[in-house]
Each structure stands twice: as structure tokens, then as C-alpha cells.
Amino acid sequence: MADPHVTAARGPGAAPGQDGIALWRRIADSLRRETPAGEHAPGDRLPSESVLAERFGVNRHTVRRALAALAGDGLVRSEQGRGTIVRGRPLDYPIGPRTRFSEIVSRQARAPSGRLIAADEMSAEPDVAAALGIARGTPVLRLETLSAADGIPLNVATSWFPAERLPGFVAHYAETGSITRALQRCGVADYQRRETRVTARIADAQDALALGIAPGSPLIATESINADTEGRPIQYSLARFAADRVQIVVET
């Protein structure tokens, strides 16, 4: 049965309803009303275009236009392999002396998690060696990780650590899903953010797959160095955030 809030007109789908409002706009308004009512919570996937077309008694072109309007208002996003997802408020991501992913996410009543994608040991290339304050060619650990809040991927990161100082680090991260806890297990009780550089880039196929977004989607990229309490660099990281899921907050 067609939705009673929408009066359908068969055909191209752009014909106005009885009150003169185009059908696609009436559908968009109907879906918009359902979001604050809790019928479609942030992170939920909307029904498929064909299901919505059946519900509202219109063709898929009309539904597609309604969804495009909602996306333009920032209420939904399209994710590769998932469909149309209801957007929540972007997570505030403060950058300051103590930048801890788990703490940041937990303070906003969300559940943090981390997953190891890949890890290997390599010789430090010039840029990595300079960031970690070590000689070129020194053994370093390279980790590819995925961090999420409430199961929704927020960032994928490539990080390098001095291998000699952190025996067992990869296994500790794989078990805990936390850089902080893995460092603690290796004897690094605390650390602080030395510097962060923020840039913009677009998602390549690999990052898009990990984050569940379309290739070419905008990313917020951060290049950061963390140092232990003695001021020695312990982590050099390049993180790529899904731009519509976080907003960077610079703490002073």
C-alpha cells in the first residue's frame, strides 16, 4: 500500500501532488520526519530504492531524486556495498597534547574499536627515520589499522614504530585494538602528541573499501608524531578519516 503522506502520480515521477508539491519532495519530507522520530537512526540503512518505490507508489527515478535531496541536506550518505545510510552528527575529534582515539570516542558515548589490517617489519625510509629521530635503515614496525565508533569505520591509518623498543607490539595491538594499551604493555607508560598536520585528499580504492565509502570520496588526512615522556618519538602516523564522519577540533 502506498504511503498515505504521498499522493503518487505514475509516469516520470516529477508531477506535483494534490497540494502542488512535487512527489520527490513529498517523499523526502516523509523520510526526513522519520529520522528524529527514531524510525531511521544514525547508521541505519534505508530500504532499497525498489522497496521505497513500492511503499510510496512511485517509480525508482522519483525515489532516487528524493534521496539525492536528503544527501544534499547532509541527512544521508551513499556507501559502496551498503546503500543509503542515515548520517549522524560527525564525531568531534580533538587534537591536542593527549590525543587518544579510545578516550575521544568513549567521551561521546560511542564504543571505540580497532582492528589490525596488516603489519610488517621494514627498514626506515628517510621520511620515517626523520619523523622517529632514528637513522635511515633502522628496523621499524609498520601497522595498517582501522578504527571505528559503534562499528562504523572512522579512519584507516598507517603507523610506524621503532621495532627495537617495542618487542611484541604487533601482537599486543592485535589483542587489544588500542595503540595506547599496546604501548603500555611494551613499557611506554604515557606519550604526548608532538605535532599534527592536517590536509585533504580523496579516497583511493583501498581506503574506500576499508571505510565503506565510494572511491574518490573526500578524506581528512592527519600526519602526526607522538613522543614518550622523555621526548623521544614513539609513533609516526598517517591517518585518513572519512570526512563526513568526523570534524577536527584543534585544542589550544
Short mmCIF file of N, CA, C and O in Angstrom, two decimals, residues 45-136:
data_model
loop_
_atom_site.label_atom_id
_atom_site.label_comp_id
_atom_site.label_asym_id
_atom_site.label_seq_id
_atom_site.Cartn_x
_atom_site.Cartn_y
_atom_site.Cartn_z
N ARG A 45 20.55 1.69 7.66
CA ARG A 45 20.45 1.68 6.20
C ARG A 45 18.99 1.84 5.80
O ARG A 45 18.11 1.13 6.31
N LEU A 46 18.71 2.78 4.92
CA LEU A 46 17.34 2.95 4.44
C LEU A 46 16.95 1.77 3.55
O LEU A 46 17.82 1.10 2.97
N PRO A 47 15.67 1.51 3.41
CA PRO A 47 15.24 0.47 2.47
C PRO A 47 15.73 0.78 1.06
O PRO A 47 16.03 1.93 0.73
N SER A 48 15.82 -0.23 0.24
CA SER A 48 16.31 -0.05 -1.13
C SER A 48 15.37 0.84 -1.94
O SER A 48 14.22 1.08 -1.55
N GLU A 49 15.87 1.32 -3.06
CA GLU A 49 15.06 2.17 -3.92
C GLU A 49 13.78 1.46 -4.36
O GLU A 49 12.70 2.06 -4.41
N SER A 50 13.90 0.17 -4.67
CA SER A 50 12.71 -0.56 -5.13
C SER A 50 11.68 -0.70 -4.01
O SER A 50 10.47 -0.58 -4.25
N VAL A 51 12.16 -0.92 -2.78
CA VAL A 51 11.23 -1.03 -1.64
C VAL A 51 10.55 0.31 -1.38
O VAL A 51 9.34 0.38 -1.14
N LEU A 52 11.33 1.39 -1.43
CA LEU A 52 10.74 2.72 -1.22
C LEU A 52 9.77 3.07 -2.34
O LEU A 52 8.72 3.69 -2.11
N ALA A 53 10.12 2.69 -3.56
CA ALA A 53 9.22 2.97 -4.68
C ALA A 53 7.88 2.26 -4.49
O ALA A 53 6.81 2.84 -4.75
N GLU A 54 7.92 1.03 -4.00
CA GLU A 54 6.70 0.29 -3.74
C GLU A 54 5.92 0.93 -2.60
O GLU A 54 4.68 1.06 -2.67
N ARG A 55 6.64 1.35 -1.56
CA ARG A 55 5.98 1.95 -0.41
C ARG A 55 5.23 3.21 -0.78
O ARG A 55 4.08 3.42 -0.36
N PHE A 56 5.88 4.06 -1.57
CA PHE A 56 5.28 5.36 -1.91
C PHE A 56 4.46 5.33 -3.20
O PHE A 56 3.84 6.33 -3.56
N GLY A 57 4.48 4.21 -3.90
CA GLY A 57 3.69 4.09 -5.12
C GLY A 57 4.21 4.95 -6.26
O GLY A 57 3.43 5.54 -7.01
N VAL A 58 5.54 5.02 -6.37
CA VAL A 58 6.16 5.83 -7.43
C VAL A 58 7.23 4.99 -8.11
O VAL A 58 7.50 3.85 -7.73
N ASN A 59 7.88 5.56 -9.13
CA ASN A 59 8.97 4.84 -9.77
C ASN A 59 10.29 5.14 -9.07
O ASN A 59 10.40 6.03 -8.23
N ARG A 60 11.33 4.37 -9.42
CA ARG A 60 12.62 4.48 -8.75
C ARG A 60 13.31 5.81 -9.05
O ARG A 60 14.07 6.31 -8.22
N HIS A 61 13.04 6.38 -10.20
CA HIS A 61 13.63 7.69 -10.52
C HIS A 61 13.18 8.74 -9.51
O HIS A 61 13.97 9.58 -9.06
N THR A 62 11.91 8.70 -9.13
CA THR A 62 11.38 9.65 -8.16
C THR A 62 12.04 9.44 -6.79
O THR A 62 12.42 10.40 -6.11
N VAL A 63 12.18 8.18 -6.39
CA VAL A 63 12.84 7.87 -5.12
C VAL A 63 14.28 8.33 -5.15
O VAL A 63 14.79 8.92 -4.18
N ARG A 64 14.95 8.11 -6.26
CA ARG A 64 16.37 8.50 -6.38
C ARG A 64 16.51 10.01 -6.22
O ARG A 64 17.46 10.49 -5.58
N ARG A 65 15.60 10.76 -6.77
CA ARG A 65 15.67 12.21 -6.64
C ARG A 65 15.42 12.65 -5.20
O ARG A 65 16.05 13.58 -4.70
N ALA A 66 14.51 11.98 -4.51
CA ALA A 66 14.25 12.29 -3.10
C ALA A 66 15.48 12.01 -2.25
O ALA A 66 15.86 12.80 -1.38
N LEU A 67 16.14 10.87 -2.50
CA LEU A 67 17.34 10.53 -1.74
C LEU A 67 18.48 11.51 -2.03
O LEU A 67 19.26 11.85 -1.14
N ALA A 68 18.56 11.97 -3.27
CA ALA A 68 19.58 12.97 -3.61
C ALA A 68 19.35 14.26 -2.85
O ALA A 68 20.31 14.92 -2.42
N ALA A 69 18.09 14.63 -2.67
CA ALA A 69 17.78 15.84 -1.91
C ALA A 69 18.20 15.67 -0.45
O ALA A 69 18.76 16.60 0.16
N LEU A 70 17.94 14.51 0.13
CA LEU A 70 18.35 14.25 1.52
C LEU A 70 19.86 14.25 1.65
O LEU A 70 20.41 14.76 2.64
N ALA A 71 20.55 13.69 0.65
CA ALA A 71 22.01 13.69 0.68
C ALA A 71 22.55 15.11 0.59
O ALA A 71 23.52 15.48 1.27
N GLY A 72 21.90 15.93 -0.24
CA GLY A 72 22.32 17.32 -0.37
C GLY A 72 22.15 18.10 0.93
O GLY A 72 22.90 19.05 1.20
N ASP A 73 21.20 17.69 1.75
CA ASP A 73 20.98 18.33 3.06
C ASP A 73 21.87 17.73 4.15
O ASP A 73 21.79 18.14 5.31
N GLY A 74 22.68 16.73 3.78
CA GLY A 74 23.58 16.11 4.75
C GLY A 74 22.91 15.12 5.67
O GLY A 74 23.47 14.77 6.71
N LEU A 75 21.71 14.64 5.32
CA LEU A 75 20.98 13.72 6.20
C LEU A 75 21.29 12.25 5.93
O LEU A 75 21.12 11.42 6.83
N VAL A 76 21.70 11.94 4.71
CA VAL A 76 22.05 10.57 4.37
C VAL A 76 23.32 10.59 3.53
O VAL A 76 23.73 11.63 3.01
N ARG A 77 23.93 9.42 3.39
CA ARG A 77 25.08 9.28 2.51
C ARG A 77 24.98 7.94 1.81
O ARG A 77 24.35 7.00 2.31
N SER A 78 25.58 7.85 0.65
CA SER A 78 25.61 6.60 -0.10
C SER A 78 26.94 5.91 0.15
O SER A 78 28.00 6.52 0.01
N GLU A 79 26.89 4.63 0.56
CA GLU A 79 28.10 3.87 0.84
C GLU A 79 28.17 2.67 -0.09
O GLU A 79 27.18 1.95 -0.26
N GLN A 80 29.33 2.47 -0.67
CA GLN A 80 29.52 1.37 -1.58
C GLN A 80 29.26 0.04 -0.88
O GLN A 80 29.81 -0.24 0.18
N GLY A 81 28.39 -0.74 -1.46
CA GLY A 81 28.08 -2.05 -0.92
C GLY A 81 27.06 -2.05 0.21
O GLY A 81 26.64 -3.12 0.65
N ARG A 82 26.67 -0.86 0.71
CA ARG A 82 25.72 -0.80 1.83
C ARG A 82 24.42 -0.11 1.45
O ARG A 82 23.39 -0.37 2.04
N GLY A 83 24.46 0.80 0.50
CA GLY A 83 23.26 1.52 0.12
C GLY A 83 23.24 2.92 0.72
O GLY A 83 24.27 3.56 0.88
N THR A 84 22.04 3.39 1.07
CA THR A 84 21.87 4.74 1.61
C THR A 84 21.81 4.67 3.13
O THR A 84 20.95 3.99 3.70
N ILE A 85 22.73 5.38 3.78
CA ILE A 85 22.90 5.31 5.23
C ILE A 85 22.50 6.64 5.87
O ILE A 85 22.85 7.71 5.37
N VAL A 86 21.76 6.55 6.97
CA VAL A 86 21.37 7.75 7.72
C VAL A 86 22.61 8.28 8.44
O VAL A 86 23.31 7.54 9.13
N ARG A 87 22.88 9.54 8.24
CA ARG A 87 24.05 10.16 8.86
C ARG A 87 23.74 10.65 10.26
O ARG A 87 22.67 11.20 10.51
N GLY A 88 24.68 10.45 11.15
CA GLY A 88 24.59 11.04 12.47
C GLY A 88 25.43 12.30 12.52
O GLY A 88 26.07 12.67 11.54
N ARG A 89 25.44 12.95 13.66
CA ARG A 89 26.30 14.11 13.83
C ARG A 89 27.75 13.67 13.76
O ARG A 89 28.13 12.67 14.36
N PRO A 90 28.60 14.38 13.00
CA PRO A 90 30.01 13.99 12.94
C PRO A 90 30.62 13.96 14.33
O PRO A 90 30.29 14.78 15.20
N LEU A 91 31.50 13.01 14.55
CA LEU A 91 32.17 12.89 15.83
C LEU A 91 33.24 13.98 15.96
O LEU A 91 34.03 14.19 15.04
N ASP A 92 33.23 14.68 17.08
CA ASP A 92 34.28 15.67 17.35
C ASP A 92 35.58 14.94 17.62
O ASP A 92 35.62 14.04 18.47
N TYR A 93 36.64 15.33 16.93
CA TYR A 93 37.93 14.67 17.11
C TYR A 93 38.96 15.71 17.54
O TYR A 93 39.61 16.35 16.69
N PRO A 94 39.11 15.93 18.85
CA PRO A 94 40.05 16.95 19.33
C PRO A 94 41.50 16.52 19.09
O PRO A 94 41.86 15.36 19.29
N ILE A 95 42.31 17.47 18.67
CA ILE A 95 43.75 17.25 18.52
C ILE A 95 44.46 18.16 19.50
O ILE A 95 44.33 19.39 19.42
N GLY A 96 45.18 17.56 20.43
CA GLY A 96 45.92 18.32 21.43
C GLY A 96 47.06 17.49 21.94
O GLY A 96 47.44 16.48 21.34
N PRO A 97 47.64 17.86 23.08
CA PRO A 97 48.78 17.11 23.63
C PRO A 97 48.44 15.65 23.92
O PRO A 97 49.30 14.78 23.79
N ARG A 98 47.20 15.37 24.33
CA ARG A 98 46.79 13.99 24.61
C ARG A 98 45.66 13.60 23.67
O ARG A 98 44.48 13.81 23.97
N THR A 99 46.05 13.07 22.53
CA THR A 99 45.07 12.64 21.54
C THR A 99 44.98 11.13 21.60
O THR A 99 45.89 10.42 21.19
N ARG A 100 43.87 10.62 22.15
CA ARG A 100 43.67 9.18 22.34
C ARG A 100 42.35 8.79 21.69
O ARG A 100 41.28 9.22 22.13
N PHE A 101 42.40 7.96 20.66
CA PHE A 101 41.19 7.61 19.93
C PHE A 101 40.12 7.03 20.85
O PHE A 101 38.96 7.44 20.82
N SER A 102 40.50 6.06 21.68
CA SER A 102 39.51 5.40 22.53
C SER A 102 38.84 6.37 23.49
O SER A 102 37.62 6.33 23.70
N GLU A 103 39.62 7.27 24.07
CA GLU A 103 39.06 8.25 25.01
C GLU A 103 38.14 9.22 24.28
O GLU A 103 37.07 9.57 24.79
N ILE A 104 38.55 9.67 23.11
CA ILE A 104 37.74 10.62 22.34
C ILE A 104 36.38 10.02 22.02
O ILE A 104 35.33 10.66 22.19
N VAL A 105 36.37 8.78 21.55
CA VAL A 105 35.12 8.13 21.17
C VAL A 105 34.26 7.83 22.39
O VAL A 105 33.05 8.08 22.40
N SER A 106 34.87 7.33 23.45
CA SER A 106 34.12 6.98 24.65
C SER A 106 33.46 8.19 25.30
O SER A 106 32.34 8.09 25.82
N ARG A 107 34.14 9.32 25.28
CA ARG A 107 33.57 10.54 25.88
C ARG A 107 32.29 10.98 25.16
O ARG A 107 31.50 11.74 25.73
N GLN A 108 32.10 10.54 23.94
CA GLN A 108 30.91 10.91 23.18
C GLN A 108 29.91 9.76 23.12
O GLN A 108 29.08 9.69 22.20
N ALA A 109 29.98 8.90 24.14
CA ALA A 109 29.00 7.82 24.33
C ALA A 109 28.95 6.88 23.13
O ALA A 109 27.89 6.38 22.76
N ARG A 110 30.10 6.62 22.56
CA ARG A 110 30.20 5.64 21.48
C ARG A 110 31.25 4.60 21.86
O ARG A 110 32.12 4.85 22.68
N ALA A 111 31.15 3.44 21.24
CA ALA A 111 32.06 2.34 21.57
C ALA A 111 33.22 2.32 20.59
O ALA A 111 33.02 2.10 19.39
N PRO A 112 34.45 2.54 21.09
CA PRO A 112 35.61 2.52 20.20
C PRO A 112 36.08 1.09 19.92
O PRO A 112 35.91 0.19 20.74
N SER A 113 36.67 0.90 18.76
CA SER A 113 37.29 -0.39 18.44
C SER A 113 38.39 -0.16 17.41
O SER A 113 38.39 0.83 16.68
N GLY A 114 39.34 -1.08 17.40
CA GLY A 114 40.43 -1.01 16.44
C GLY A 114 40.72 -2.40 15.90
O GLY A 114 40.60 -3.39 16.61
N ARG A 115 41.11 -2.45 14.64
CA ARG A 115 41.39 -3.74 14.00
C ARG A 115 42.69 -3.66 13.21
O ARG A 115 42.93 -2.68 12.50
N LEU A 116 43.51 -4.67 13.36
CA LEU A 116 44.76 -4.74 12.61
C LEU A 116 44.48 -5.27 11.21
O LEU A 116 43.92 -6.35 11.04
N ILE A 117 44.85 -4.49 10.20
CA ILE A 117 44.68 -4.90 8.81
C ILE A 117 45.91 -5.64 8.31
O ILE A 117 45.82 -6.70 7.68
N ALA A 118 47.08 -5.09 8.60
CA ALA A 118 48.33 -5.70 8.16
C ALA A 118 49.47 -5.15 9.00
O ALA A 118 49.37 -4.06 9.59
N ALA A 119 50.56 -5.91 9.08
CA ALA A 119 51.73 -5.47 9.83
C ALA A 119 52.97 -6.13 9.25
O ALA A 119 52.92 -7.27 8.78
N ASP A 120 54.09 -5.40 9.26
CA ASP A 120 55.36 -5.98 8.84
C ASP A 120 56.50 -5.18 9.46
O ASP A 120 56.29 -4.13 10.07
N GLU A 121 57.71 -5.72 9.35
CA GLU A 121 58.91 -5.02 9.79
C GLU A 121 59.71 -4.63 8.56
O GLU A 121 59.83 -5.42 7.62
N MET A 122 60.22 -3.41 8.56
CA MET A 122 60.92 -2.90 7.40
C MET A 122 62.04 -1.98 7.84
O MET A 122 62.16 -1.65 9.03
N SER A 123 62.87 -1.59 6.89
CA SER A 123 63.92 -0.61 7.16
C SER A 123 63.35 0.79 7.00
O SER A 123 62.62 1.06 6.04
N ALA A 124 63.66 1.67 7.93
CA ALA A 124 63.09 3.02 7.92
C ALA A 124 63.57 3.80 6.70
O ALA A 124 64.79 3.94 6.46
N GLU A 125 62.62 4.29 5.92
CA GLU A 125 62.94 5.16 4.80
C GLU A 125 63.20 6.57 5.33
O GLU A 125 62.89 6.87 6.50
N PRO A 126 63.77 7.45 4.52
CA PRO A 126 64.19 8.77 5.03
C PRO A 126 63.12 9.55 5.78
O PRO A 126 63.40 10.12 6.85
N ASP A 127 61.87 9.59 5.25
CA ASP A 127 60.83 10.38 5.91
C ASP A 127 60.43 9.77 7.25
O ASP A 127 60.21 10.48 8.24
N VAL A 128 60.36 8.44 7.31
CA VAL A 128 60.01 7.76 8.56
C VAL A 128 61.14 7.92 9.58
O VAL A 128 60.89 8.20 10.76
N ALA A 129 62.38 7.77 9.11
CA ALA A 129 63.52 7.91 10.01
C ALA A 129 63.58 9.32 10.59
O ALA A 129 63.83 9.50 11.80
N ALA A 130 63.32 10.33 9.77
CA ALA A 130 63.35 11.71 10.25
C ALA A 130 62.26 11.95 11.29
O ALA A 130 62.48 12.60 12.31
N ALA A 131 61.07 11.41 11.05
CA ALA A 131 59.95 11.61 11.98
C ALA A 131 60.20 10.93 13.31
O ALA A 131 59.85 11.47 14.37
N LEU A 132 60.84 9.75 13.28
CA LEU A 132 61.08 8.99 14.52
C LEU A 132 62.43 9.32 15.15
O LEU A 132 62.75 8.79 16.22
N GLY A 133 63.22 10.16 14.49
CA GLY A 133 64.51 10.54 15.05
C GLY A 133 65.50 9.40 15.12
O GLY A 133 66.26 9.28 16.09
N ILE A 134 65.48 8.53 14.11
CA ILE A 134 66.37 7.38 14.07
C ILE A 134 67.15 7.41 12.76
O ILE A 134 66.84 8.18 11.83
N ALA A 135 68.16 6.56 12.67
CA ALA A 135 68.98 6.50 11.46
C ALA A 135 68.21 5.81 10.33
O ALA A 135 67.42 4.89 10.56
N ARG A 136 68.44 6.26 9.13
CA ARG A 136 67.85 5.63 7.96
C ARG A 136 68.27 4.16 7.91
O ARG A 136 69.42 3.82 8.16
#
